[in-house]
Coordinates of C-alpha atoms in Angstrom, one line a residue:
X1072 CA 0.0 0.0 0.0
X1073 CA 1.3 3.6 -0.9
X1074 CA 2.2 5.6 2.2
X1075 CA 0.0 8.1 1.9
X1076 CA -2.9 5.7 1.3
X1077 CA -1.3 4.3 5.1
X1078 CA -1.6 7.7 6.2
X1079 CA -5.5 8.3 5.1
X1080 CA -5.7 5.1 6.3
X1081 CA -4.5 5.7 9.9
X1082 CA -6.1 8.8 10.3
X1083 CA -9.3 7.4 9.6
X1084 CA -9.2 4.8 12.2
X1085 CA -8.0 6.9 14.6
X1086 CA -11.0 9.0 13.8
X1087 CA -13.6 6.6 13.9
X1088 CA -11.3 5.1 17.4
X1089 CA -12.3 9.1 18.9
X1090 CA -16.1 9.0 17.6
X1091 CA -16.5 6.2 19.6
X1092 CA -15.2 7.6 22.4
X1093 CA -17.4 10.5 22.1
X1094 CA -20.2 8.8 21.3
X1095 CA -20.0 6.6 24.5
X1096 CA -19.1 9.3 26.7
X1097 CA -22.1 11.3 25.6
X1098 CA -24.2 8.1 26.2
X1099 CA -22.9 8.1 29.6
X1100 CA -23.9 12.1 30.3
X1101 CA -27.0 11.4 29.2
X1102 CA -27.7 8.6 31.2
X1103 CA -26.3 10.2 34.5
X1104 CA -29.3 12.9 33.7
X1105 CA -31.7 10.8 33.2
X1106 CA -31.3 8.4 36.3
X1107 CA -30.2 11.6 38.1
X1108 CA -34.0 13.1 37.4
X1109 CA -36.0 9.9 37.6
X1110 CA -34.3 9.3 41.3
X1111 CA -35.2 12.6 42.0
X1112 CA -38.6 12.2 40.7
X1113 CA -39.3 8.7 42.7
X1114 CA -37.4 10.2 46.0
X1115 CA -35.3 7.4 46.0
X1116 CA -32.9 7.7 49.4
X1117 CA -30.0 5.4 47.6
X1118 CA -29.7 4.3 43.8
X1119 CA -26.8 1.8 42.4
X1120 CA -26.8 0.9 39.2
X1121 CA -24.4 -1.1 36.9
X1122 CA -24.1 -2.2 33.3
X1123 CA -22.0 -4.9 32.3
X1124 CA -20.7 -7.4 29.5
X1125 CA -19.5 -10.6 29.8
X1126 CA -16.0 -9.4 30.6
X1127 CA -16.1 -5.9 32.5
X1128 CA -18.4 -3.1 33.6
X1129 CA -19.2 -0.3 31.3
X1130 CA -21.3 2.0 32.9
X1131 CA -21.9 2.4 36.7
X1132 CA -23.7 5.1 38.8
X1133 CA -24.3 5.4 42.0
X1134 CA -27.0 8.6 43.7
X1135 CA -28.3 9.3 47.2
X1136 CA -27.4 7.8 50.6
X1137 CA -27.2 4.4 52.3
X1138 CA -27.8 6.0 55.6
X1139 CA -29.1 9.6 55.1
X1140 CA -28.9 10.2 58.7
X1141 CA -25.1 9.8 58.6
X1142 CA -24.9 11.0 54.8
X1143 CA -23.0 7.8 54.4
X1144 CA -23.3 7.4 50.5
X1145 CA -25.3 4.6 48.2
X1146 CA -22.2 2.9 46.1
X1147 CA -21.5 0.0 44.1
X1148 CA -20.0 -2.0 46.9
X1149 CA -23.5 -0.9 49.7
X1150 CA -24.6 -4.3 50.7
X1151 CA -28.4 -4.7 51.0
X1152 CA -31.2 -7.8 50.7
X1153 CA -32.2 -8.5 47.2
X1154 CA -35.3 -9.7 47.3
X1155 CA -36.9 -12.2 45.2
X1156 CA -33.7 -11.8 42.8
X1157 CA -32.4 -14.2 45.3
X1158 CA -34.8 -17.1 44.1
X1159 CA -32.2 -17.3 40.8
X1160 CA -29.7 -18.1 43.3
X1161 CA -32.0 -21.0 44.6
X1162 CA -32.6 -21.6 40.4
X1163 CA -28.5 -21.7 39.9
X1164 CA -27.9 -23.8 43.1
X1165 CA -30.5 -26.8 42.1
X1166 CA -28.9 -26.9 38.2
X1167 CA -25.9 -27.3 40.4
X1168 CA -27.9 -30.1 42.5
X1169 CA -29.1 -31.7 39.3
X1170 CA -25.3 -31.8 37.7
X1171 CA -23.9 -33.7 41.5
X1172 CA -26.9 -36.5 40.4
X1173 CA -29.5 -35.4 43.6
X1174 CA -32.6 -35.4 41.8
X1175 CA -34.1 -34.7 38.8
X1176 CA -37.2 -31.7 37.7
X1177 CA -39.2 -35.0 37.5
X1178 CA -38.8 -36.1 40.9
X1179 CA -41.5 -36.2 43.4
X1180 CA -40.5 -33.9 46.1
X1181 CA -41.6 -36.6 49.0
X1182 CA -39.2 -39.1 47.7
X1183 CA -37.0 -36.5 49.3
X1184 CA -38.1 -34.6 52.1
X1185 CA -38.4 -36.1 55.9
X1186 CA -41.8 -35.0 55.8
X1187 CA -44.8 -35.9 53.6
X1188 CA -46.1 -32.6 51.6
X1189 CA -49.4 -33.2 49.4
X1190 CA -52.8 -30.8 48.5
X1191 CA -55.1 -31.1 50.8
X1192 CA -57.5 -31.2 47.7
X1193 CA -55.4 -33.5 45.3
X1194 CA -53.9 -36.0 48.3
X1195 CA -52.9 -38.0 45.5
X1196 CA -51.3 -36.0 42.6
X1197 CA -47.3 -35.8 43.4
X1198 CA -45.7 -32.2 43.4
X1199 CA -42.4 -32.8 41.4
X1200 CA -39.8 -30.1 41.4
X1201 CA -40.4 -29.2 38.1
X1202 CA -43.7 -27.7 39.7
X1203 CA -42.0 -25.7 42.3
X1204 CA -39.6 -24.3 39.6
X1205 CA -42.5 -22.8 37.7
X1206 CA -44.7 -21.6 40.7
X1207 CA -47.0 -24.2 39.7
X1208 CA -47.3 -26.4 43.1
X1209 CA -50.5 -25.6 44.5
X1210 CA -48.1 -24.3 47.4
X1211 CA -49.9 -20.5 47.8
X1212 CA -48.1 -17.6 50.1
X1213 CA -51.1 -17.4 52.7
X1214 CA -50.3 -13.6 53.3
X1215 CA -51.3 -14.1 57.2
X1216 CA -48.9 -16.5 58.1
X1217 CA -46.0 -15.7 55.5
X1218 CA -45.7 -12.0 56.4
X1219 CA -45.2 -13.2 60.2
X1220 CA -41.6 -14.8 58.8
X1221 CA -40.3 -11.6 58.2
X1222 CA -38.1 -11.1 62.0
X1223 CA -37.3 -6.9 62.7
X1224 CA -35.4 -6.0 64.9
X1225 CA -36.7 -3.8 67.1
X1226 CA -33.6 -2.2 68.4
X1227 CA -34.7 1.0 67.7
X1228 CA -38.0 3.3 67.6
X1229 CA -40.4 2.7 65.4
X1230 CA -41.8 5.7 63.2
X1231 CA -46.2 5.2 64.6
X1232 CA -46.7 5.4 60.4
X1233 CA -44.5 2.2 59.9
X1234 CA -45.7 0.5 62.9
X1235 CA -49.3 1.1 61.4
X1236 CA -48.5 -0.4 58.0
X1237 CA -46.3 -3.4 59.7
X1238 CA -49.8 -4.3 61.7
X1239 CA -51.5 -3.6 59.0
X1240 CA -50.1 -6.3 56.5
X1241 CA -49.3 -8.9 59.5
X1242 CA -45.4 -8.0 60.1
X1243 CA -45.7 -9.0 63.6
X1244 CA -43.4 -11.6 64.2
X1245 CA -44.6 -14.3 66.9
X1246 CA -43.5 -17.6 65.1
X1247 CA -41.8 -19.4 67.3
X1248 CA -39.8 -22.3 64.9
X1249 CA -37.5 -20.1 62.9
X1250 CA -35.6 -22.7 61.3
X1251 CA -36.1 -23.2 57.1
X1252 CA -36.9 -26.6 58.3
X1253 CA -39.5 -25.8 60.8
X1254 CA -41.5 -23.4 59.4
X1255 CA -41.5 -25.3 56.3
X1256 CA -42.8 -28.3 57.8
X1257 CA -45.2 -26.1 60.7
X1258 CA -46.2 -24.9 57.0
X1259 CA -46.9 -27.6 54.9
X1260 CA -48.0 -30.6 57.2
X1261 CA -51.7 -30.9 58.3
X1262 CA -50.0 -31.1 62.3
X1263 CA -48.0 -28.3 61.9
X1264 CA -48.4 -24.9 63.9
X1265 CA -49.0 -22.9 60.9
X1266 CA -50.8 -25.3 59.0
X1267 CA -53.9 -24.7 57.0
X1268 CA -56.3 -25.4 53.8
X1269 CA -55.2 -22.2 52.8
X1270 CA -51.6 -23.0 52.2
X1271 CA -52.8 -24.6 48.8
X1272 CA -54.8 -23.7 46.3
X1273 CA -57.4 -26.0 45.1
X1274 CA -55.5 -26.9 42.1
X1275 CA -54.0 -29.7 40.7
X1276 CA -49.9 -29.8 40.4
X1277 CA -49.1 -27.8 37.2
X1278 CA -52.4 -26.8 36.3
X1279 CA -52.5 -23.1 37.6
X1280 CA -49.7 -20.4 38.2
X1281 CA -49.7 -19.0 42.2
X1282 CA -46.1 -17.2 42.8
X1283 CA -44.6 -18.6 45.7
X1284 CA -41.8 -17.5 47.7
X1285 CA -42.5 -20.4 50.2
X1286 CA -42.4 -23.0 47.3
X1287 CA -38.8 -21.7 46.3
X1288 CA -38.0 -21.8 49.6
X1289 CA -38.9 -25.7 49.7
X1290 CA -36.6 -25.8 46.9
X1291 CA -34.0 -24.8 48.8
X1292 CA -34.6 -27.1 51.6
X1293 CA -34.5 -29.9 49.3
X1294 CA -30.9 -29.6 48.0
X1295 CA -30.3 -28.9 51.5
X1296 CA -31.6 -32.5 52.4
X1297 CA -29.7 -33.9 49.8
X1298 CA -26.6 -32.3 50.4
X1299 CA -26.2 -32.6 53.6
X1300 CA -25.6 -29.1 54.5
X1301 CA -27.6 -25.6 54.8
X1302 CA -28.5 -24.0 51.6
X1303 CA -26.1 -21.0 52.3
X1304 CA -23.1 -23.1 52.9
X1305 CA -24.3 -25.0 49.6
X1306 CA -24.5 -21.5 47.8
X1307 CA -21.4 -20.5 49.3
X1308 CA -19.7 -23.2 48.1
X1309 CA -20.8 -23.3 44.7
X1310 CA -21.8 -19.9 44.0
X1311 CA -20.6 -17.1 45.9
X1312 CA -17.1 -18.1 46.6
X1313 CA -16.4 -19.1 42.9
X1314 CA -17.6 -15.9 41.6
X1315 CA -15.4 -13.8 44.0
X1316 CA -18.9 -12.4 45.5
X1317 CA -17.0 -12.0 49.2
X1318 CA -19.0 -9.1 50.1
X1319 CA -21.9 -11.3 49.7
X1320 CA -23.7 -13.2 52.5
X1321 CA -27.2 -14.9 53.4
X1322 CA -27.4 -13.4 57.1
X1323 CA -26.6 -10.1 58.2
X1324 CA -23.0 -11.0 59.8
X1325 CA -20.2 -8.6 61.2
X1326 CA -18.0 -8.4 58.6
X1327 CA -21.0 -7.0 56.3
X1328 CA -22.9 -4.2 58.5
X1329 CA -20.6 -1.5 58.0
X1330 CA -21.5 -1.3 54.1
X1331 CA -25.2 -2.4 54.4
X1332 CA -27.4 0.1 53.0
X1333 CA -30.3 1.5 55.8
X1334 CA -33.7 -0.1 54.3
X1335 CA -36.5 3.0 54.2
X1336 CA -40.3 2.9 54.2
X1337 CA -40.4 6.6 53.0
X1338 CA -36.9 9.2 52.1
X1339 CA -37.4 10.2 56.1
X1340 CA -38.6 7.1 58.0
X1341 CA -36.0 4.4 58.3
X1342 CA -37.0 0.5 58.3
X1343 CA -35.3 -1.9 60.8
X1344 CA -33.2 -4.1 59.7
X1345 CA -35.0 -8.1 59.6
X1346 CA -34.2 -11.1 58.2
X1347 CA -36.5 -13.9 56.9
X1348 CA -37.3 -17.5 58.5
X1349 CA -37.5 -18.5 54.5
X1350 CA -34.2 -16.6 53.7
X1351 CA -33.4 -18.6 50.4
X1352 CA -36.9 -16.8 48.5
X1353 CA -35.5 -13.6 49.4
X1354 CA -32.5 -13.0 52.1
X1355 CA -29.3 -12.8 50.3
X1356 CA -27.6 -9.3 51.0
X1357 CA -25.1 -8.3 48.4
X1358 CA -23.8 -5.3 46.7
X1359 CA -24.4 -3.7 42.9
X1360 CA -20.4 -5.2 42.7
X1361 CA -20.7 -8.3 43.8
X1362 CA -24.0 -8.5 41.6
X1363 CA -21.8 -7.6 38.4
X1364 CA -20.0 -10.6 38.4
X1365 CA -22.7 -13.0 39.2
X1366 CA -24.6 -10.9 36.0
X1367 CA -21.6 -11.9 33.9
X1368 CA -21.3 -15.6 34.5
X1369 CA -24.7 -15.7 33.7
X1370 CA -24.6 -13.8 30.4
X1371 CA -21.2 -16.0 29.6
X1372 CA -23.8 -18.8 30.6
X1373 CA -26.2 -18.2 28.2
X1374 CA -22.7 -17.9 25.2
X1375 CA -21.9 -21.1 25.9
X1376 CA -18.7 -19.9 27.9
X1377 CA -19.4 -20.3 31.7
X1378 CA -17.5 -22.3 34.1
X1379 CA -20.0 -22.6 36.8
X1380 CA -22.5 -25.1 35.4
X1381 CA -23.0 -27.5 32.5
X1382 CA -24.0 -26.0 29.0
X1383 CA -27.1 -28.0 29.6
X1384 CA -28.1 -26.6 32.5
X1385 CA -28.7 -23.2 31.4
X1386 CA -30.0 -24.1 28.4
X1387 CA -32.4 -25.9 30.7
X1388 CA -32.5 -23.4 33.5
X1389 CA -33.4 -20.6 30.5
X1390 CA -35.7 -22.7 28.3
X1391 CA -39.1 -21.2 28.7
X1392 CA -41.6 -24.1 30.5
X1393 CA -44.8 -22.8 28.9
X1394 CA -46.4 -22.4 24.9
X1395 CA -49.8 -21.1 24.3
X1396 CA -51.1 -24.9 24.0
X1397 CA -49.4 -25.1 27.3
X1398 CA -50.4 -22.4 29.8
X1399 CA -51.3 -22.9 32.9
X1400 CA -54.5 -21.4 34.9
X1401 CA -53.7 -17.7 35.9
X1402 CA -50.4 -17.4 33.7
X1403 CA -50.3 -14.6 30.6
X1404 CA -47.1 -14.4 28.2
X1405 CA -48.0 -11.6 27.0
X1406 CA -44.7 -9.8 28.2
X1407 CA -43.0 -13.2 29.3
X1408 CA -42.5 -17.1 29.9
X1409 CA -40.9 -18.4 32.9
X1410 CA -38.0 -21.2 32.9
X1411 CA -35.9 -22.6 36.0
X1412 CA -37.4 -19.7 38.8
X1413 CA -35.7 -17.0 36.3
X1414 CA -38.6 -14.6 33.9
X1415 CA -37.8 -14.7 30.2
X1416 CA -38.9 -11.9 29.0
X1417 CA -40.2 -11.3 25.4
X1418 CA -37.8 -8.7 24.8
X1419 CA -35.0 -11.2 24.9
X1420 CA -33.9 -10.4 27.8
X1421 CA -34.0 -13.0 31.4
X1422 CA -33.8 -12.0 34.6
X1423 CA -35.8 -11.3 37.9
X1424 CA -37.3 -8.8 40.1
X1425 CA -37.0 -8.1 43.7
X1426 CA -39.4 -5.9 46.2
X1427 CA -39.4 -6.4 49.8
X1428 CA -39.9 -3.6 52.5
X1429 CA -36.6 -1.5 51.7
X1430 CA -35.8 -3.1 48.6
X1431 CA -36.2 -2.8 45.0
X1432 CA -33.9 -5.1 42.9
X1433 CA -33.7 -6.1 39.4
X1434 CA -31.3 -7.8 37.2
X1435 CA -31.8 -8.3 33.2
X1436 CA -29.3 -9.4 30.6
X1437 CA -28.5 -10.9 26.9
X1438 CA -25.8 -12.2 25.7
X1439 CA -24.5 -8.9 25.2
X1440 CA -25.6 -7.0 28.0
X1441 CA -26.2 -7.0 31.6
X1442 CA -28.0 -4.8 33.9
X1443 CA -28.1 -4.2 37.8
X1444 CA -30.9 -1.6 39.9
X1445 CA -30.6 -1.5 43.4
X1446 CA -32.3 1.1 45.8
X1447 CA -33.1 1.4 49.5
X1448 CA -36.8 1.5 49.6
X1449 CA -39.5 -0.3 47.5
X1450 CA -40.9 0.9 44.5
X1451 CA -43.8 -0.2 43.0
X1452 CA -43.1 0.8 39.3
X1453 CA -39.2 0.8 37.8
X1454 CA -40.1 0.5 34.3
X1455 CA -38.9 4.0 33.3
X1456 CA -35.3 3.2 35.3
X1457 CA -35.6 -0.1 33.1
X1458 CA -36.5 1.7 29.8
X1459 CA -33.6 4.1 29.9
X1460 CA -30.6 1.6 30.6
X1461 CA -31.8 -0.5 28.1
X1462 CA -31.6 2.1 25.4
X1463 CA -28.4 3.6 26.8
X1464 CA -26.6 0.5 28.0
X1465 CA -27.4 -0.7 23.9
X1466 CA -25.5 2.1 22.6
X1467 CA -22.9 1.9 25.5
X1468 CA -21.9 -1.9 24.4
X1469 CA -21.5 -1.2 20.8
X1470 CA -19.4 1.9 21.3
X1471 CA -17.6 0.6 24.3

């Protein structure tokens, strides 16, 4: 090639090398305003969010305070529950299960547990796990009882408007077995302490769609049974500790609390912190970090590249469950399907949800693209939060 054709060349590469850079820094201003004025808008306390691919983050951005009494800031590394994103943890740990040879989606879940579990109105239809993996058990959340499970701490005052809305919905406490094992089998057994007709919805197995954190919790207790060990030395085994999440934990231990984020009923009245009796359906407490790289194995799951499970488990964990000629009672897929616990969404994007008093947690990705939302207080609606890190984290990952 003639050396000034090298030159033009060069030039032009270096050109289109500083577009990108432009580009992708301008995509990142404009996504600081936007989450900047939405957080604003909902009067979010604390706001941490992260966009990844499968090797490295590409956009993070953190707003607002984990504490706003000590203006201790809301980062990438605050450590707070996650909600019901911590039932894909229970779907990752059970592919896990499934690989070490303990069972099977097929398998009837009393050729497992200690304790017999059947629907009061179908005694003699087996729930498999298969069932429990797509909320389709018959095992309901009765609201009275489940609510109860959540254990505050009350340590400090209680604002008289939160204490109205805890006795409101039944976050009293008062259950006395608060062991995963007891309360599942107080639960689920017709001589248990918290057992009734309720628990179950008239329905056979499979047949109709109830979410159910208790049901992924019984998920949980299963591998638990199998393994010999408690499903957060199970997970920390084969999930946390390989994927470098240190700053990630079940329980709400000494080494965490300095970075865990105050949980907020409104921007001025603080929550207590609590843990849950069914911690697997909703207890793990982890950071916007720690989240990233958990995000990435996943997405290098779902490329074939993953190290953590089987290429057939996540092509099983991801594979939607239901078809129109297969729907179950109470189930739409009009904006998604469900496969192993996780939502597949019709956008092409899987992921999960989670919303517990102080908490509002999502996580979405592709094969291309991952995304992380964490705040400090619930909120009902995040699909404008959703919308704009889609269209921005798109343009960031081609111009990165």
């Amino acid at each position: 090639m003639h050396p000034t054709s090298l030159k033009i060349l060069f030039f032009f590469l270096l050109f289109q090398a500083g577009s990108a850079v432009l580009l992708a820094q301008n995509y990142r201003d404009s996504l600081d305003l936007e989450l900047t004025k939405l957080s604003a808008e909902a009067k979010l306390p604390g706001l941490s969010v992260v966009i990844v691919n499968q090797d490295k983050i590409v956009y993070k951005k953190s707003l607002g305070w984990a504490n706003r009494e000590n203006k201790k800031p809301f980062t990438i590394n605050t450590i707070e529950n996650i909600g019901s994103v911590s039932k894909t943890f229970i779907a990752v740990a059970l592919m896990k299960a499934i690989e070490k040879g303990y069972f099977t989606l097929e398998t009837d879940i009393n050729t497992i547990l200690p304790f017999k579990v059947e629907n009061p109105s179908f005694p003699n239809q087996a729930i498999l796990i298969k069932h429990l993996v797509t909320h389709t058990s018959g095992i309901i959340d009765n609201d009275s009882i489940y609510h109860r499970s959540y254990l505050f701490r009350h340590t400090v005052t209680i604002d008289p408007t939160l204490q109205t809305f805890m006795q409101q919905y039944g976050y009293v406490g008062g259950i006395q077995d608060t062991t995963l094992q007891g309360f599942l089998q107080n639960y689920l057994t017709p001589k248990g302490t918290l057992y009734t007709q309720k628990n179950f919805y008239p329905s056979s197995p499979g047949t109709r769609s109830s979410y159910s954190n208790i049901g992924s919790a019984l998920l949980a207790y299963l591998i638990e049974v199998k393994a010999g060990m408690s499903f957060a030395d199970f997970t920390q085994t084969n999930i946390l500790k390989p994927l470098r999440m240190h700053h990630s934990s079940w329980f709400l231990e000494k080494p965490i609390q300095n970075q865990h984020a105050t949980p907020y009923f409104t921007t001025e009245i603080a929550i207590p912190f609590y843990s849950l009796i069914t911690y697997p359906d909703g207890g793990l407490r982890t950071s916007a970090q720690d989240l990233s790289n958990y995000v990435q194995e996943m997405m290098r799951g779902l490329a074939g590249r993953s190290t953590l499970l089987d290429k057939d488990s996540y092509n099983l964990m991801f594979t939607p469950a239901f078809s129109a000629d297969h729907l179950p009672e109470n189930f739409s897929l009009k904006n998604r399907n469900k496969g192993v616990l996780w939502n597949v969404y019709n956008d092409g994007f899987i992921g999960h949800d989670g919303d517990d008093p102080g908490v509002s947690t999502n996580i979405l990705f592709t094969k291309q693209m991952g995304i992380i939302l964490m705040s400090n207080i619930y909120l009902e609606d995040r699909s404008k939060f959703l919308t704009v890190l889609k269209k921005y984290g798109t343009k960031l990952i081609q111009n990165k």
